[in-house]
Amino acid sequence: MRYVANSPISAPNSAPISVADYRARITALIRPTPVTLRPTLDCVGLVLAEDLVSGVSLPPFDNSAMDGYAVRSEDVADAERLAAVALPVPVDIPAGRTDIVPLLPGTAHRIMTGAPIPPGADAVVKVEDTDGGVQRVAVRAPVAPGTHIRRAGEDVTAGDAVLRAGTVLGSPQLGLAAAIGLAELPVHRPVRVLVLSTGSELVAPGNPLLHGQIYESNSVLLAAAVREIGGEATVLRFVPDDVAAFHAAVAEHLGDVDLLVTSGGVSAGAYEVVKDALTGQGVEFLRVAVQPGGPQGSGTFKGLPVVTLPGNPVSSALSFELFLRPALLAAMGHTVIQRPRVRARSAAELRSPSARRQYRRGRIEGDVVTPVGGPGSHLLASFAASDCLIEVPEDTEVVAEGDVVDVLLIGGAT
């Protein structure tokens, strides 16, 4: 049975709270994720929870930096004067060989890059300075002691802390972890988010639309935003405007996720199912002094943290940027949780409502930012074409062309 609102359209009866206060509220709501051991390759983008101390040195042994010949430098000291010094080559040392034969005076061992330096050798002659002989080699240039040898511990000494807790793990860090022999790493677990879109007017992309219907996009937008920062998102789409159905859908996921994020159903209309389903259940609905995205809600439902976002796509996207993105990053152990800020001159006049902080989409080039589209919360194409957000403070109603404004760099369009 379709839910029918039992209350008239109403207006909020409390003053809006500030952007900063609401951001702090959401950050406090979302609990830090636990530390877990994960396979090293599965830790891309995650945050290291403990210092990593190496149990080995890198390199673990003296090895050759070149393909060539391991020699005693004194044996080839006259190579240039004599045009070449001929030496027998009794041994080959490929990379990976473990039974290393000592080098005898007056001989050379053919050696590959990365292979262990044999006892007795103090230099490597690169193959380009020889005739490349297999049984006997002609060395055409002298080498100083230590030439083309990578020393044990030159990069890392056993006992060194090679990565500190709080490090965001990218490919270089994971390569280093593997190089010191770690198959698993202690990391902050990705946050698990259930994204729920409500509205009987919503239709899955790929299906035909009837008059009055729209394609559902917010779940894609929000789930992608969660995954972009290393979180895990489960999408639950097309829950009808029915309170009992809403409760049943969420109940199926209790214990499996860290956070429920909804879009739509939070304004002052007569069919606001999210608001009716969660009012009196631990979730508070209020207004934030921001445009777009004023109607918001947050709290807990049966112990599960909940953040309810407005349904217009740009309002939903901006709310994620301002409130959820920093909170989710903090929960996963990140210390840098805010977007970079710069100052730039506005290429056009902007008008903003009094007592609300407005965010306009824009593109930045050098020290000039150009607004993209209008302030409407339905203009998703403008958001997709933007690489920054222009912030207009609460006490500013007009930004003149050429005025300097704060700009949040969000990447995006290229």
Short mmCIF file of C-alpha atoms in Angstrom, two decimals:
data_model
loop_
_atom_site.label_atom_id
_atom_site.label_comp_id
_atom_site.label_asym_id
_atom_site.label_seq_id
_atom_site.Cartn_x
_atom_site.Cartn_y
_atom_site.Cartn_z
CA MET A 1 0.00 0.00 0.00
CA ARG A 2 1.31 3.44 -0.90
CA TYR A 3 2.07 5.67 2.04
CA VAL A 4 -0.17 8.73 2.33
CA ALA A 5 1.06 11.58 4.45
CA ASN A 6 -1.02 12.22 7.52
CA SER A 7 0.31 15.69 8.12
CA PRO A 8 -0.03 18.87 6.06
CA ILE A 9 2.86 20.59 4.33
CA SER A 10 4.76 22.40 7.07
CA ALA A 11 7.60 24.85 7.43
CA PRO A 12 10.58 24.39 9.72
CA ASN A 13 10.17 26.06 13.09
CA SER A 14 13.79 26.53 14.09
CA ALA A 15 16.60 28.75 12.87
CA PRO A 16 19.10 27.20 10.45
CA ILE A 17 22.45 26.11 11.87
CA SER A 18 25.77 27.06 10.31
CA VAL A 19 27.72 24.99 7.81
CA ALA A 20 30.59 24.60 10.27
CA ASP A 21 28.33 23.44 13.11
CA TYR A 22 26.57 20.89 10.94
CA ARG A 23 29.87 19.59 9.55
CA ALA A 24 31.09 19.07 13.13
CA ARG A 25 27.86 17.27 13.99
CA ILE A 26 28.22 14.82 11.11
CA THR A 27 31.90 14.20 11.85
CA ALA A 28 31.03 13.34 15.46
CA LEU A 29 28.21 11.05 14.34
CA ILE A 30 30.31 8.73 12.16
CA ARG A 31 32.49 6.48 14.29
CA PRO A 32 36.09 5.57 13.36
CA THR A 33 36.33 2.30 11.51
CA PRO A 34 38.21 -0.58 13.17
CA VAL A 35 41.79 -1.57 12.35
CA THR A 36 42.06 -4.73 10.28
CA LEU A 37 44.76 -6.76 8.53
CA ARG A 38 44.35 -6.75 4.76
CA PRO A 39 46.39 -8.25 1.93
CA THR A 40 48.91 -5.64 0.84
CA LEU A 41 47.50 -5.30 -2.66
CA ASP A 42 44.02 -4.66 -1.23
CA CYS A 43 45.18 -1.62 0.74
CA VAL A 44 45.26 0.91 -2.11
CA GLY A 45 44.01 4.26 -0.80
CA LEU A 46 43.62 3.04 2.79
CA VAL A 47 45.33 4.56 5.82
CA LEU A 48 48.06 2.71 7.67
CA ALA A 49 47.11 2.16 11.32
CA GLU A 50 50.56 1.33 12.76
CA ASP A 51 54.18 2.16 12.01
CA LEU A 52 55.80 -0.37 9.70
CA VAL A 53 59.23 -1.49 10.93
CA SER A 54 61.37 -3.37 8.45
CA GLY A 55 62.75 -6.75 9.44
CA VAL A 56 65.21 -6.73 6.55
CA SER A 57 67.67 -4.34 4.97
CA LEU A 58 67.22 -3.07 1.43
CA PRO A 59 69.12 -4.18 -0.47
CA PRO A 60 69.55 -7.26 1.75
CA PHE A 61 73.02 -7.93 0.25
CA ASP A 62 75.60 -6.15 -1.88
CA ASN A 63 74.45 -6.54 -5.48
CA SER A 64 75.32 -5.44 -8.97
CA ALA A 65 73.78 -2.27 -10.41
CA MET A 66 74.75 -3.32 -13.94
CA ASP A 67 74.98 -6.26 -16.28
CA GLY A 68 78.71 -6.82 -16.54
CA TYR A 69 81.61 -8.47 -14.73
CA ALA A 70 82.50 -8.58 -11.04
CA VAL A 71 86.22 -7.91 -10.70
CA ARG A 72 88.97 -6.86 -8.33
CA SER A 73 89.57 -3.25 -9.31
CA GLU A 74 93.35 -3.71 -9.02
CA ASP A 75 93.20 -6.43 -11.70
CA VAL A 76 91.87 -3.98 -14.32
CA ALA A 77 93.71 -0.83 -13.21
CA ASP A 78 95.86 -0.85 -16.38
CA ALA A 79 93.01 -1.59 -18.79
CA GLU A 80 92.99 1.84 -20.40
CA ARG A 81 96.79 2.03 -20.73
CA LEU A 82 97.02 -1.46 -22.22
CA ALA A 83 93.90 -0.99 -24.35
CA ALA A 84 92.38 -4.10 -22.68
CA VAL A 85 92.99 -6.53 -19.86
CA ALA A 86 92.00 -10.14 -20.54
CA LEU A 87 90.58 -12.19 -17.67
CA PRO A 88 89.16 -15.72 -17.53
CA VAL A 89 85.46 -16.01 -16.64
CA PRO A 90 84.98 -19.20 -14.63
CA VAL A 91 81.57 -18.34 -13.10
CA ASP A 92 78.20 -16.83 -14.16
CA ILE A 93 76.09 -15.10 -11.49
CA PRO A 94 72.49 -14.58 -12.63
CA ALA A 95 70.03 -12.71 -10.42
CA GLY A 96 68.60 -15.13 -7.88
CA ARG A 97 71.66 -17.36 -7.57
CA THR A 98 72.27 -18.24 -3.92
CA ASP A 99 75.45 -20.37 -4.02
CA ILE A 100 77.94 -17.61 -4.60
CA VAL A 101 81.51 -18.64 -5.45
CA PRO A 102 84.31 -16.34 -4.22
CA LEU A 103 86.19 -14.40 -6.90
CA LEU A 104 89.81 -15.44 -7.24
CA PRO A 105 92.50 -12.88 -8.08
CA GLY A 106 93.05 -12.42 -11.81
CA THR A 107 89.56 -13.62 -12.79
CA ALA A 108 86.16 -12.09 -13.49
CA HIS A 109 82.64 -13.39 -12.86
CA ARG A 110 79.95 -12.51 -15.37
CA ILE A 111 77.15 -10.92 -13.32
CA MET A 112 73.62 -9.71 -13.98
CA THR A 113 71.84 -6.70 -12.49
CA GLY A 114 70.61 -7.49 -8.97
CA ALA A 115 72.83 -10.53 -8.52
CA PRO A 116 74.95 -10.84 -5.33
CA ILE A 117 78.52 -9.51 -5.46
CA PRO A 118 80.89 -12.45 -4.89
CA PRO A 119 83.35 -12.29 -1.98
CA GLY A 120 86.64 -10.89 -3.23
CA ALA A 121 85.12 -8.54 -5.81
CA ASP A 122 85.09 -4.80 -5.13
CA ALA A 123 83.70 -3.41 -8.40
CA VAL A 124 81.60 -4.23 -11.47
CA VAL A 125 82.69 -3.43 -15.02
CA LYS A 126 79.62 -2.75 -17.14
CA VAL A 127 79.32 -4.97 -20.20
CA GLU A 128 79.62 -1.97 -22.53
CA ASP A 129 83.26 -1.56 -21.39
CA THR A 130 84.14 -5.13 -22.41
CA ASP A 131 83.94 -7.39 -25.43
CA GLY A 132 81.15 -9.37 -23.74
CA GLY A 133 83.18 -12.56 -23.57
CA VAL A 134 81.71 -15.69 -21.96
CA GLN A 135 84.78 -17.79 -21.15
CA ARG A 136 87.29 -14.96 -21.33
CA VAL A 137 86.60 -11.23 -21.26
CA ALA A 138 88.57 -8.25 -22.50
CA VAL A 139 88.11 -5.32 -20.09
CA ARG A 140 88.70 -1.99 -21.83
CA ALA A 141 88.34 0.48 -18.95
CA PRO A 142 89.51 0.61 -15.32
CA VAL A 143 87.01 0.88 -12.44
CA ALA A 144 87.38 2.37 -8.99
CA PRO A 145 86.51 0.30 -5.91
CA GLY A 146 82.74 0.32 -5.31
CA THR A 147 81.81 1.10 -8.91
CA HIS A 148 78.30 -0.18 -9.86
CA ILE A 149 77.74 -1.90 -6.50
CA ARG A 150 74.54 -1.38 -4.52
CA ARG A 151 75.45 -1.77 -0.88
CA ALA A 152 73.35 -3.74 1.61
CA GLY A 153 71.15 -1.39 3.65
CA GLU A 154 71.73 1.52 1.28
CA ASP A 155 67.96 2.15 1.06
CA VAL A 156 66.60 0.62 4.30
CA THR A 157 68.32 -0.75 7.38
CA ALA A 158 66.66 -3.56 9.32
CA GLY A 159 64.85 -1.98 12.28
CA ASP A 160 63.97 1.23 10.40
CA ALA A 161 60.40 2.53 10.57
CA VAL A 162 59.80 2.80 6.85
CA LEU A 163 56.16 4.00 6.92
CA ARG A 164 54.39 5.87 9.70
CA ALA A 165 50.87 5.36 10.99
CA GLY A 166 48.54 7.72 9.16
CA THR A 167 50.20 7.24 5.78
CA VAL A 168 47.78 7.01 2.88
CA LEU A 169 48.85 3.92 0.96
CA GLY A 170 49.50 4.37 -2.74
CA SER A 171 51.52 2.30 -5.17
CA PRO A 172 55.00 3.44 -3.94
CA GLN A 173 54.12 2.72 -0.30
CA LEU A 174 52.62 -0.68 -1.11
CA GLY A 175 55.63 -1.55 -3.24
CA LEU A 176 57.88 -0.73 -0.28
CA ALA A 177 55.76 -2.83 2.07
CA ALA A 178 56.06 -5.77 -0.30
CA ALA A 179 59.81 -5.18 -0.66
CA ILE A 180 60.29 -5.63 3.08
CA GLY A 181 58.29 -8.86 2.96
CA LEU A 182 54.85 -7.83 4.26
CA ALA A 183 51.93 -9.78 2.81
CA GLU A 184 49.35 -8.01 5.03
CA LEU A 185 49.09 -4.53 6.46
CA PRO A 186 47.22 -3.07 9.47
CA VAL A 187 44.85 -0.45 8.04
CA HIS A 188 41.71 1.41 8.96
CA ARG A 189 38.86 -0.53 7.39
CA PRO A 190 36.93 1.21 4.62
CA VAL A 191 33.69 2.73 5.83
CA ARG A 192 30.63 0.77 4.69
CA VAL A 193 27.78 2.96 3.51
CA LEU A 194 24.24 1.98 2.58
CA VAL A 195 22.90 4.46 0.00
CA LEU A 196 19.13 4.53 -0.20
CA SER A 197 17.09 6.50 -2.72
CA THR A 198 13.39 7.02 -2.14
CA GLY A 199 10.64 8.12 -4.44
CA SER A 200 7.97 6.32 -6.42
CA GLU A 201 8.70 8.64 -9.34
CA LEU A 202 12.17 7.13 -9.82
CA VAL A 203 12.99 4.78 -12.70
CA ALA A 204 16.16 2.78 -13.23
CA PRO A 205 18.36 4.05 -16.06
CA GLY A 206 17.86 1.96 -19.18
CA ASN A 207 14.09 1.67 -18.75
CA PRO A 208 11.45 3.79 -20.53
CA LEU A 209 10.04 6.82 -18.75
CA LEU A 210 6.38 7.65 -18.32
CA HIS A 211 5.24 11.23 -18.01
CA GLY A 212 5.94 12.32 -14.42
CA GLN A 213 8.83 9.93 -13.90
CA ILE A 214 12.57 10.63 -13.78
CA TYR A 215 15.69 8.51 -13.90
CA GLU A 216 17.20 7.77 -10.52
CA SER A 217 20.73 9.21 -10.35
CA ASN A 218 21.46 10.18 -6.76
CA SER A 219 22.37 6.66 -5.68
CA VAL A 220 24.96 6.47 -8.45
CA LEU A 221 26.32 9.89 -7.58
CA LEU A 222 26.57 9.19 -3.85
CA ALA A 223 27.88 5.63 -4.12
CA ALA A 224 30.54 6.79 -6.57
CA ALA A 225 31.52 9.61 -4.20
CA VAL A 226 31.92 7.10 -1.35
CA ARG A 227 34.05 4.80 -3.49
CA GLU A 228 36.20 7.66 -4.76
CA ILE A 229 37.52 8.19 -1.24
CA GLY A 230 38.10 4.50 -0.55
CA GLY A 231 34.79 3.61 1.10
CA GLU A 232 32.45 0.75 0.23
CA ALA A 233 28.94 1.54 -0.94
CA THR A 234 25.85 -0.65 -1.20
CA VAL A 235 22.99 0.82 -3.23
CA LEU A 236 19.35 0.22 -2.31
CA ARG A 237 17.14 1.78 -4.96
CA PHE A 238 13.53 2.56 -5.52
CA VAL A 239 12.07 2.11 -2.08
CA PRO A 240 8.46 3.31 -2.47
CA ASP A 241 7.00 6.15 -0.47
CA ASP A 242 5.91 3.85 2.33
CA VAL A 243 7.13 4.05 5.93
CA ALA A 244 6.79 0.33 6.66
CA ALA A 245 8.68 -0.55 3.46
CA PHE A 246 11.38 1.93 4.38
CA HIS A 247 11.85 0.41 7.85
CA ALA A 248 11.91 -3.12 6.44
CA ALA A 249 14.48 -2.23 3.77
CA VAL A 250 16.86 -0.65 6.28
CA ALA A 251 16.40 -3.45 8.83
CA GLU A 252 17.82 -5.97 6.35
CA HIS A 253 21.18 -4.18 6.45
CA LEU A 254 21.54 -3.45 10.16
CA GLY A 255 24.88 -4.78 11.38
CA ASP A 256 26.36 -4.88 7.87
CA VAL A 257 27.03 -1.17 7.34
CA ASP A 258 28.49 1.76 9.28
CA LEU A 259 26.20 4.45 7.92
CA LEU A 260 22.89 4.93 6.14
CA VAL A 261 22.74 7.80 3.66
CA THR A 262 19.41 8.68 2.10
CA SER A 263 18.49 11.18 -0.58
CA GLY A 264 15.10 12.80 -0.86
CA GLY A 265 12.10 12.78 1.40
CA VAL A 266 13.38 15.36 3.91
CA SER A 267 11.72 18.65 2.93
CA ALA A 268 8.45 20.16 4.11
CA GLY A 269 6.14 18.48 1.61
CA ALA A 270 3.29 16.03 2.19
CA TYR A 271 5.09 12.91 0.93
CA GLU A 272 8.43 13.06 2.74
CA VAL A 273 8.80 9.38 3.60
CA VAL A 274 12.31 9.60 5.04
CA LYS A 275 11.26 12.34 7.40
CA ASP A 276 8.13 10.51 8.52
CA ALA A 277 9.93 7.18 8.87
CA LEU A 278 12.74 8.55 11.02
CA THR A 279 11.16 11.37 13.02
CA GLY A 280 11.00 10.27 16.66
CA GLN A 281 13.34 7.37 15.87
CA GLY A 282 16.59 9.14 16.78
CA VAL A 283 17.04 11.33 13.69
CA GLU A 284 16.73 15.11 13.86
CA PHE A 285 15.59 17.09 10.82
CA LEU A 286 16.68 20.69 10.49
CA ARG A 287 17.85 23.35 8.08
CA VAL A 288 21.43 24.38 7.43
CA ALA A 289 22.26 27.93 6.40
CA VAL A 290 23.51 26.85 2.98
CA GLN A 291 22.38 27.08 -0.63
CA PRO A 292 21.74 24.63 -2.16
CA GLY A 293 21.06 21.84 0.32
CA GLY A 294 19.30 23.48 3.26
CA PRO A 295 17.04 20.59 4.39
CA GLN A 296 19.14 18.00 6.25
CA GLY A 297 18.77 15.28 8.84
CA SER A 298 21.12 13.26 11.00
CA GLY A 299 21.13 10.93 13.99
CA THR A 300 20.78 7.20 14.57
CA PHE A 301 18.13 4.62 13.71
CA LYS A 302 18.28 1.40 15.77
CA GLY A 303 21.90 2.21 16.55
CA LEU A 304 22.88 2.89 12.93
CA PRO A 305 24.21 6.38 12.14
CA VAL A 306 22.01 8.08 9.55
CA VAL A 307 22.53 11.13 7.35
CA THR A 308 19.58 12.24 5.22
CA LEU A 309 20.29 14.45 2.22
CA PRO A 310 17.94 16.50 0.07
CA GLY A 311 16.72 14.94 -3.16
CA ASN A 312 17.73 17.52 -5.75
CA PRO A 313 20.93 16.15 -7.30
CA VAL A 314 23.18 19.19 -6.81
CA SER A 315 21.93 19.61 -3.24
CA SER A 316 22.76 15.98 -2.60
CA ALA A 317 26.20 16.24 -4.25
CA LEU A 318 27.09 19.46 -2.43
CA SER A 319 25.91 18.04 0.91
CA PHE A 320 28.24 15.08 0.41
CA GLU A 321 31.13 17.44 -0.36
CA LEU A 322 30.56 19.69 2.62
CA PHE A 323 29.47 17.27 5.34
CA LEU A 324 29.95 13.60 4.47
CA ARG A 325 33.23 13.56 2.58
CA PRO A 326 35.32 15.04 5.45
CA ALA A 327 33.51 12.91 8.04
CA LEU A 328 34.04 9.67 6.12
CA LEU A 329 37.71 10.46 5.52
CA ALA A 330 38.22 11.17 9.21
CA ALA A 331 36.48 7.89 10.12
CA MET A 332 38.95 6.01 7.90
CA GLY A 333 41.98 7.57 9.60
CA HIS A 334 42.77 10.38 7.17
CA THR A 335 44.22 13.56 8.59
CA VAL A 336 43.77 15.70 5.46
CA ILE A 337 40.00 15.75 5.12
CA GLN A 338 39.18 19.09 3.51
CA ARG A 339 39.41 20.07 -0.14
CA PRO A 340 42.21 22.49 -1.08
CA ARG A 341 41.25 26.16 -0.97
CA VAL A 342 42.54 28.99 -3.12
CA ARG A 343 41.63 32.63 -3.70
CA ALA A 344 40.59 33.79 -7.15
CA ARG A 345 38.89 36.69 -8.92
CA SER A 346 35.32 36.09 -10.02
CA ALA A 347 34.80 36.47 -13.77
CA ALA A 348 31.14 37.44 -13.28
CA GLU A 349 28.76 39.01 -10.79
CA LEU A 350 27.16 36.59 -8.33
CA ARG A 351 24.07 37.11 -6.18
CA SER A 352 23.47 35.13 -3.00
CA PRO A 353 20.59 34.98 -0.49
CA SER A 354 21.10 36.74 2.82
CA ALA A 355 22.22 34.71 5.84
CA ARG A 356 23.05 31.61 3.79
CA ARG A 357 26.43 30.42 2.55
CA GLN A 358 26.12 29.85 -1.16
CA TYR A 359 28.21 27.47 -3.24
CA ARG A 360 28.28 28.08 -6.98
CA ARG A 361 29.79 25.73 -9.47
CA GLY A 362 32.78 27.04 -11.41
CA ARG A 363 35.90 26.47 -13.46
CA ILE A 364 39.21 27.95 -12.43
CA GLU A 365 42.12 28.99 -14.62
CA GLY A 366 45.06 30.70 -13.02
CA ASP A 367 43.70 33.26 -10.58
CA VAL A 368 40.31 33.66 -12.30
CA VAL A 369 37.22 31.56 -11.56
CA THR A 370 34.27 31.49 -13.95
CA PRO A 371 30.80 30.48 -12.69
CA VAL A 372 29.23 27.53 -14.51
CA GLY A 373 25.44 27.59 -14.74
CA GLY A 374 23.08 29.16 -12.25
CA PRO A 375 22.45 28.50 -8.56
CA GLY A 376 19.63 25.99 -9.13
CA SER A 377 19.87 22.71 -7.23
CA HIS A 378 18.67 20.69 -10.24
CA LEU A 379 21.48 21.76 -12.61
CA LEU A 380 23.56 18.59 -12.45
CA ALA A 381 25.19 19.14 -15.85
CA SER A 382 26.73 22.35 -14.50
CA PHE A 383 28.15 20.44 -11.55
CA ALA A 384 29.59 17.79 -13.86
CA ALA A 385 31.26 20.52 -15.96
CA SER A 386 32.88 22.17 -12.92
CA ASP A 387 36.24 21.70 -11.25
CA CYS A 388 35.63 23.93 -8.24
CA LEU A 389 33.04 25.46 -5.94
CA ILE A 390 32.82 29.21 -5.39
CA GLU A 391 32.03 30.00 -1.76
CA VAL A 392 29.94 33.10 -1.08
CA PRO A 393 29.81 33.89 2.68
CA GLU A 394 26.60 34.34 4.64
CA ASP A 395 27.11 38.10 4.97
CA THR A 396 27.63 38.68 1.24
CA GLU A 397 24.68 39.17 -1.08
CA VAL A 398 26.55 40.43 -4.14
CA VAL A 399 29.96 39.46 -5.49
CA ALA A 400 31.00 41.96 -8.14
CA GLU A 401 32.92 40.94 -11.22
CA GLY A 402 36.60 41.01 -10.27
CA ASP A 403 36.01 40.50 -6.54
CA VAL A 404 38.27 37.96 -4.84
CA VAL A 405 36.44 34.86 -3.57
CA ASP A 406 37.28 31.59 -1.81
CA VAL A 407 37.32 28.57 -4.09
CA LEU A 408 37.24 24.87 -3.17
CA LEU A 409 39.09 22.70 -5.68
CA ILE A 410 37.07 19.55 -6.31
CA GLY A 411 38.67 18.28 -9.52
CA GLY A 412 36.12 16.70 -11.80
CA ALA A 413 35.82 18.18 -15.28
CA THR A 414 38.87 18.24 -17.54
#
